[in-house]
Rosetta silent file (secondary structure, phi, psi, omega in degrees, C-alpha in Angstrom):
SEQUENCE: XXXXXXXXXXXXXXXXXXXXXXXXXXXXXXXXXXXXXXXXXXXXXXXXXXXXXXXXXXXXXXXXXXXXXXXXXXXXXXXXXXXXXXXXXXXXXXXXXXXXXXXXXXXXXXXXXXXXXXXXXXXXXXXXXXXXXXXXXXXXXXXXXXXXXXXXXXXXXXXXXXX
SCORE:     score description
SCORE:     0.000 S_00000001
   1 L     0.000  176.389 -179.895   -0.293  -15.865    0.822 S_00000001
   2 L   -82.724  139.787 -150.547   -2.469  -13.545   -0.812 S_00000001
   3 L   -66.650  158.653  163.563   -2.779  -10.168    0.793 S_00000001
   4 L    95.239   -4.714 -176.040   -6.163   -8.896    1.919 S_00000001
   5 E  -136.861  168.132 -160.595   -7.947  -11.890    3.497 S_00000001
   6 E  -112.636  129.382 -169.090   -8.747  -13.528    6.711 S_00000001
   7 E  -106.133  125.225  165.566   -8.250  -17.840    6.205 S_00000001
   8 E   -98.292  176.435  169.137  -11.111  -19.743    8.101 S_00000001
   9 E  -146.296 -152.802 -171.041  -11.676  -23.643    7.632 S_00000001
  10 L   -42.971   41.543  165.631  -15.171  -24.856    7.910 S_00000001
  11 L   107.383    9.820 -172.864  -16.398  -21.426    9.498 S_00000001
  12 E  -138.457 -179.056  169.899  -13.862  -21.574   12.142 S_00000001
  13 E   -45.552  110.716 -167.319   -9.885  -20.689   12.912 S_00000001
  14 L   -98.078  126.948 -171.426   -7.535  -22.039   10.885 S_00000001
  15 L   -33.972 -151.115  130.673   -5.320  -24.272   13.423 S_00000001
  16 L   -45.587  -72.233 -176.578   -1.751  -25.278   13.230 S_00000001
  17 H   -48.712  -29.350  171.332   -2.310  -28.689   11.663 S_00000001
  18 H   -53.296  -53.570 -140.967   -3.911  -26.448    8.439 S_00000001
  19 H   -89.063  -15.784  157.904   -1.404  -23.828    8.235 S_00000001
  20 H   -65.092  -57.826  179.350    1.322  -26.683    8.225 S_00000001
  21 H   -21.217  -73.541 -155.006   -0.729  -28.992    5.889 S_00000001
  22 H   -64.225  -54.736  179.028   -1.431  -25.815    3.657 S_00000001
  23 H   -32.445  -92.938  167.699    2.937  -24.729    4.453 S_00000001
  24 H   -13.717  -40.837  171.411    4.042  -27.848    2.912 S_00000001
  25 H   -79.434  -56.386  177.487    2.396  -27.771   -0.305 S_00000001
  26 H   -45.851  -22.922  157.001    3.432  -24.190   -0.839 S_00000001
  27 H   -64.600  -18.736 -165.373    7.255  -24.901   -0.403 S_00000001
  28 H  -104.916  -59.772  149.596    6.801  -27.478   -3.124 S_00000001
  29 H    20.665  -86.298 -171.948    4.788  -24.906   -5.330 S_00000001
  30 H   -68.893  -49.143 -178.058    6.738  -21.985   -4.688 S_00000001
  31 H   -55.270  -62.668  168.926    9.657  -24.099   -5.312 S_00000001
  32 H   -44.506  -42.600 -169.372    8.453  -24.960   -8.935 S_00000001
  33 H   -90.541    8.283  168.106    7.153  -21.807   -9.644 S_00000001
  34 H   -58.073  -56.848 -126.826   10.665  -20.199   -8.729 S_00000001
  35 H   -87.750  -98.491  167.541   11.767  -22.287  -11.364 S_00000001
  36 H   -45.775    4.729  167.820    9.307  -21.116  -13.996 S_00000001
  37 H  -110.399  -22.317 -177.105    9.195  -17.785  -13.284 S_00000001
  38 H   -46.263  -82.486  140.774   13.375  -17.348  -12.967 S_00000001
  39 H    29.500  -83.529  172.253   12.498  -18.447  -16.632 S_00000001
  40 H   -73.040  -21.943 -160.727   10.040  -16.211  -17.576 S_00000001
  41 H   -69.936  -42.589 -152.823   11.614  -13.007  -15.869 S_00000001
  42 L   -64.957   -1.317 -172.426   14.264  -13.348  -18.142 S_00000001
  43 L  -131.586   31.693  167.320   11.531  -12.450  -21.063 S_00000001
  44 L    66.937   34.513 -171.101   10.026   -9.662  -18.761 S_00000001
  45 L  -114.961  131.998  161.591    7.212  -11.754  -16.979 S_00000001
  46 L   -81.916  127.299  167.116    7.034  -10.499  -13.108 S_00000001
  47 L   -57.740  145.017 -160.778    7.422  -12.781  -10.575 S_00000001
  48 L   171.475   43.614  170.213    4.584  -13.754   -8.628 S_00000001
  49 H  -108.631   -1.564  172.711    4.231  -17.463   -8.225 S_00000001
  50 H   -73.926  -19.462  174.900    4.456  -17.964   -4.499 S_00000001
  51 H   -62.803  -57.532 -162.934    1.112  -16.182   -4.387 S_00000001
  52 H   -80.514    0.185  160.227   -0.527  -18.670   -6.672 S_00000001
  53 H   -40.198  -72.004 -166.177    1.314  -21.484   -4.738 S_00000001
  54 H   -85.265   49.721  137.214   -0.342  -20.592   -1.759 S_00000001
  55 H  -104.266  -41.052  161.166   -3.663  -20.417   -3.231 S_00000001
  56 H   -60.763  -26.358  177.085   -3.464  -23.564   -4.903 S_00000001
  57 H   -68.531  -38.244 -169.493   -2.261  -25.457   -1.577 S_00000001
  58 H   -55.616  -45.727 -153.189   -5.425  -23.719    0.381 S_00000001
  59 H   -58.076  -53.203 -162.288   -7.637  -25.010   -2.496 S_00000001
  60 L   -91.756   18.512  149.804   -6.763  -28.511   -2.290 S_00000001
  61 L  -109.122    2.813 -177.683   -6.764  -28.366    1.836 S_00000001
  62 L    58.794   51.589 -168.529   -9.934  -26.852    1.562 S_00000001
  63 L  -103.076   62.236  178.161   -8.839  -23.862    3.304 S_00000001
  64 L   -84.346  166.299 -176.889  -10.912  -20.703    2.611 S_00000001
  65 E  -113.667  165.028  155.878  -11.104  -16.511    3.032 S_00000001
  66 E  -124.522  150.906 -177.368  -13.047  -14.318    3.279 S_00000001
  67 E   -96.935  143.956 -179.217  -12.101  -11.469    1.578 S_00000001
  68 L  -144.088   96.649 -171.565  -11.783   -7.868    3.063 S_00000001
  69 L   -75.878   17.623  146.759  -11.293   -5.512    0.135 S_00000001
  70 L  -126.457   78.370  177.831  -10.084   -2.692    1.875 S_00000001
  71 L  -103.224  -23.433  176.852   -7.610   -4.244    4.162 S_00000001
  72 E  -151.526  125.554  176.711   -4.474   -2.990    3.101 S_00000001
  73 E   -75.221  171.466 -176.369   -3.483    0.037    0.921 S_00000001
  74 E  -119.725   59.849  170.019   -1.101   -0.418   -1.716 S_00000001
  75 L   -24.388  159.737  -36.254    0.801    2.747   -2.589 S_00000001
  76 L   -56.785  -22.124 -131.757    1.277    4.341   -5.349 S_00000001
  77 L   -82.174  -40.052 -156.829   -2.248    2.156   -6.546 S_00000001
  78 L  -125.166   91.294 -162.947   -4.235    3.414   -3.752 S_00000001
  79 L   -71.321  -39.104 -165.686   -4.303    7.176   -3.282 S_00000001
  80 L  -114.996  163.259  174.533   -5.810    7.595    0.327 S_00000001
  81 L  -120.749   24.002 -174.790   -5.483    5.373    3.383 S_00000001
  82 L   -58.103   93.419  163.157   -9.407    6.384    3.918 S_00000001
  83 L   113.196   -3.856 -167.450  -11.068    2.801    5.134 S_00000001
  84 L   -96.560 -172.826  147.840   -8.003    0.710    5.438 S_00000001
  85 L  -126.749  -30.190  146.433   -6.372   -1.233    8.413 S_00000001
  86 E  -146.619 -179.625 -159.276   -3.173   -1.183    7.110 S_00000001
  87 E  -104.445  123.983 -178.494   -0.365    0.439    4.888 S_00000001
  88 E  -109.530  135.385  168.302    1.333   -2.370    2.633 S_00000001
  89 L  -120.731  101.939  158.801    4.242   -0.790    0.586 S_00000001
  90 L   -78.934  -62.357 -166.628    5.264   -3.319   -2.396 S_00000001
  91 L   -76.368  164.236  175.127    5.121   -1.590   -5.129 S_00000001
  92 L   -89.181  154.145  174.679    7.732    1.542   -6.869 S_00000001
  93 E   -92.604  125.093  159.788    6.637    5.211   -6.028 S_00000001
  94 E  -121.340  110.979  171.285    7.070    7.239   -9.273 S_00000001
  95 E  -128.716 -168.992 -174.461    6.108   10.576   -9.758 S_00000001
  96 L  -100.334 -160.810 -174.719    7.261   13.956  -11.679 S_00000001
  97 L   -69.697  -12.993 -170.664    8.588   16.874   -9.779 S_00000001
  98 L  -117.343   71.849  159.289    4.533   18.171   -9.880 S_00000001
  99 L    16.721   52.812  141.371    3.358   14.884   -8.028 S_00000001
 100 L  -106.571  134.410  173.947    2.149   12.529  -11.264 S_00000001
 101 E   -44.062  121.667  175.066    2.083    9.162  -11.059 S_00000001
 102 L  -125.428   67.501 -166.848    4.462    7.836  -13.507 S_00000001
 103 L   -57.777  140.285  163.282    3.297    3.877  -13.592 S_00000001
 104 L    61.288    0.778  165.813    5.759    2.052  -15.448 S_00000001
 105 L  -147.626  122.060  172.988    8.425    4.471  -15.702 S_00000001
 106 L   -33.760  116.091 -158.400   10.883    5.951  -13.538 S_00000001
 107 L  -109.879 -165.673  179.736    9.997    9.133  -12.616 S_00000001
 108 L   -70.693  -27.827  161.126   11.954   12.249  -10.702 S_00000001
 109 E  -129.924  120.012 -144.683   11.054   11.436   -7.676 S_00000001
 110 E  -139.501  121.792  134.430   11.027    7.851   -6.580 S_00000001
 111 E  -135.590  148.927  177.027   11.014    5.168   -3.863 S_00000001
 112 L  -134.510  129.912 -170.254   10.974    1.792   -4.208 S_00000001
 113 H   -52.846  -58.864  174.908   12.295   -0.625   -1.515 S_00000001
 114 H   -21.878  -34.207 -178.471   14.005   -2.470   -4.395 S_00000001
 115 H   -64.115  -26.717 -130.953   16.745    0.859   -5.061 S_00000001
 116 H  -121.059   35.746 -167.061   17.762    0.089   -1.694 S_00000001
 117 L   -84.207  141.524  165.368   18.326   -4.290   -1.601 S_00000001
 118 L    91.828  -26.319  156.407   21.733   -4.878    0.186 S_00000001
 119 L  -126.418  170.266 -145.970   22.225   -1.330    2.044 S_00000001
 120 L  -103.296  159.654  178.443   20.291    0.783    4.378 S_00000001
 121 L   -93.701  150.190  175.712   18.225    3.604    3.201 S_00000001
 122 L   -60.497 -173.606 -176.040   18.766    7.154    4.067 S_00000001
 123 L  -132.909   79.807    8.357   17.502    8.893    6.997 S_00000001
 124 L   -89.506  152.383  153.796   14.829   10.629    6.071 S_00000001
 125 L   -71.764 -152.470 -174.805   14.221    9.947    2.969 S_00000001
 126 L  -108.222  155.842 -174.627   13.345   13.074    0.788 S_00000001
 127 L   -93.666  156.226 -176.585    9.624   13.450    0.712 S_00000001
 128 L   -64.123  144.678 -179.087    7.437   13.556   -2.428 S_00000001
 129 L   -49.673 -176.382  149.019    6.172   16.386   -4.104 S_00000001
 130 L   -61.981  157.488 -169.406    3.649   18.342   -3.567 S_00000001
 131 L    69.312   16.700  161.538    0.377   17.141   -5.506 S_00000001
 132 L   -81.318  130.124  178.917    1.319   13.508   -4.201 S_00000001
 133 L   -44.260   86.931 -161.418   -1.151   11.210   -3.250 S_00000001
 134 L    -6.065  -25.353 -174.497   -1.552   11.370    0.368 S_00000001
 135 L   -74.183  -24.807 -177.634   -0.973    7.535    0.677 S_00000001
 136 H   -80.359  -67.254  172.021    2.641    8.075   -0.651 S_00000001
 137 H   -66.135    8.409  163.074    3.562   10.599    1.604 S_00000001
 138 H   -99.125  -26.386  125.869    1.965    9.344    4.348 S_00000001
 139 H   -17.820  -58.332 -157.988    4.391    5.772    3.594 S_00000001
 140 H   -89.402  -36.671  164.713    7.580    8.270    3.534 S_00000001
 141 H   -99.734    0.277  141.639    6.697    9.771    6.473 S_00000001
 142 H   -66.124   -7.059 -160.110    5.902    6.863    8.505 S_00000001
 143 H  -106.648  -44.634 -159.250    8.977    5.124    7.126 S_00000001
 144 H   -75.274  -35.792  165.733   11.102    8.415    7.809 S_00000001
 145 H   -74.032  -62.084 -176.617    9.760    8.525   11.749 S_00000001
 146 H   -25.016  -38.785 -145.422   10.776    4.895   12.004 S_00000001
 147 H   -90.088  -34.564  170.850   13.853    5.537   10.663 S_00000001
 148 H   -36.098  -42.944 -161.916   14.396    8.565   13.292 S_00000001
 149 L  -126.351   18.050 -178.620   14.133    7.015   16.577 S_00000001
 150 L  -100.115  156.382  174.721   15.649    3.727   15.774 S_00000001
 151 L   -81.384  169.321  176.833   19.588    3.896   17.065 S_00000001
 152 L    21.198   61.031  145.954   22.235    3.479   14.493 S_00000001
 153 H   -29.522  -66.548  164.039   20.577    3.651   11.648 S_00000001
 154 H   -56.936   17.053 -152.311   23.111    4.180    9.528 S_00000001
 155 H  -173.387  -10.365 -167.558   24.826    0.936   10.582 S_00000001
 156 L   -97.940  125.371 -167.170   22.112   -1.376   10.952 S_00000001
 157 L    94.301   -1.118  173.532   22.589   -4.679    8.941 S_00000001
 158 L   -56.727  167.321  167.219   26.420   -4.390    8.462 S_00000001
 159 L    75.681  -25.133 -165.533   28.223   -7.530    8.146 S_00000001
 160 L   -79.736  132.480  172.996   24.559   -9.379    7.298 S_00000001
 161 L   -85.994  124.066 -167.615   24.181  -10.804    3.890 S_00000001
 162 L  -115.796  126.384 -178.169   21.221  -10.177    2.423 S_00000001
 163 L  -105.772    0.000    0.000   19.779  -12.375   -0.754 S_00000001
């Protein structure tokens, strides 16, 4: 569902019986808008219809948020983690070798989860330049302690197929 909010249902907790109710439409949704967007990608439209799935199922279960607009940075989007509750990484990191943001184009130094679908990422990765927004390098080097203290890194996910 869409990131950043907390789903109530008349002022209160939304049960089980919702979040199934609300489940159910969104597989039928999501399924369609796989469909149309598989479609559209192919003419350079980003996917991004499971969001409005599950916004449309909430609507018609009458299923509401409240919104909490700093709930989760976004990196590169979101320079600081100043105010936040947590670190979301979705998006590609691009910058140059002097830490600018290079939206929409591949830049010298880069991560994006996306490089890495189907094999494991190094261990650490290399960290971002200097004059990078603190949110990005605070992302590589939480992801880079993770990566540290888990065993066999370097091994983790063989034989598993990943789609």
């Amino acid at each position: 569902g869409p990131a950043g909010v907390y789903t109530r249902r008349d002022h209160g907790a939304v049960g089980l019986r919702d979040a199934g109710r609300v489940g159910a439409r969104v597989s039928c949704r999501w399924a369609w808008g796989l469909c149309v967007s598989t479609l559209e990608e192919s003419r350079g439209v980003v996917r991004g219809f499971q969001m409005w799935a599950y916004t449309a199922a909430a609507k018609v279960n009458d299923v509401y948020h409240d919104l909490v607009p700093k709930f989760q940075a976004q990196p590169p989007w979101d320079t600081t983690l100043d105010g936040f509750y947590i670190l979301h990484y979705t998006y590609g990191n691009d910058f140059t070798d002097k830490g600018v943001f290079t939206p929409g184009k591949i830049g010298q130094w880069r991560f994006d989860k996306r490089s890495y679908m189907g094999r494991i990422p190094p261990c650490p990765l290399k960290l971002p330049p200097e004059g990078t927004s603190s949110s990005v390098r605070t992302l590589i080097e939480m992801i880079n302690e993770a990566c540290a203290v888990l065993p066999n890194w370097d091994t983790l996910g063989i034989g598993m197929s990943v789609s």
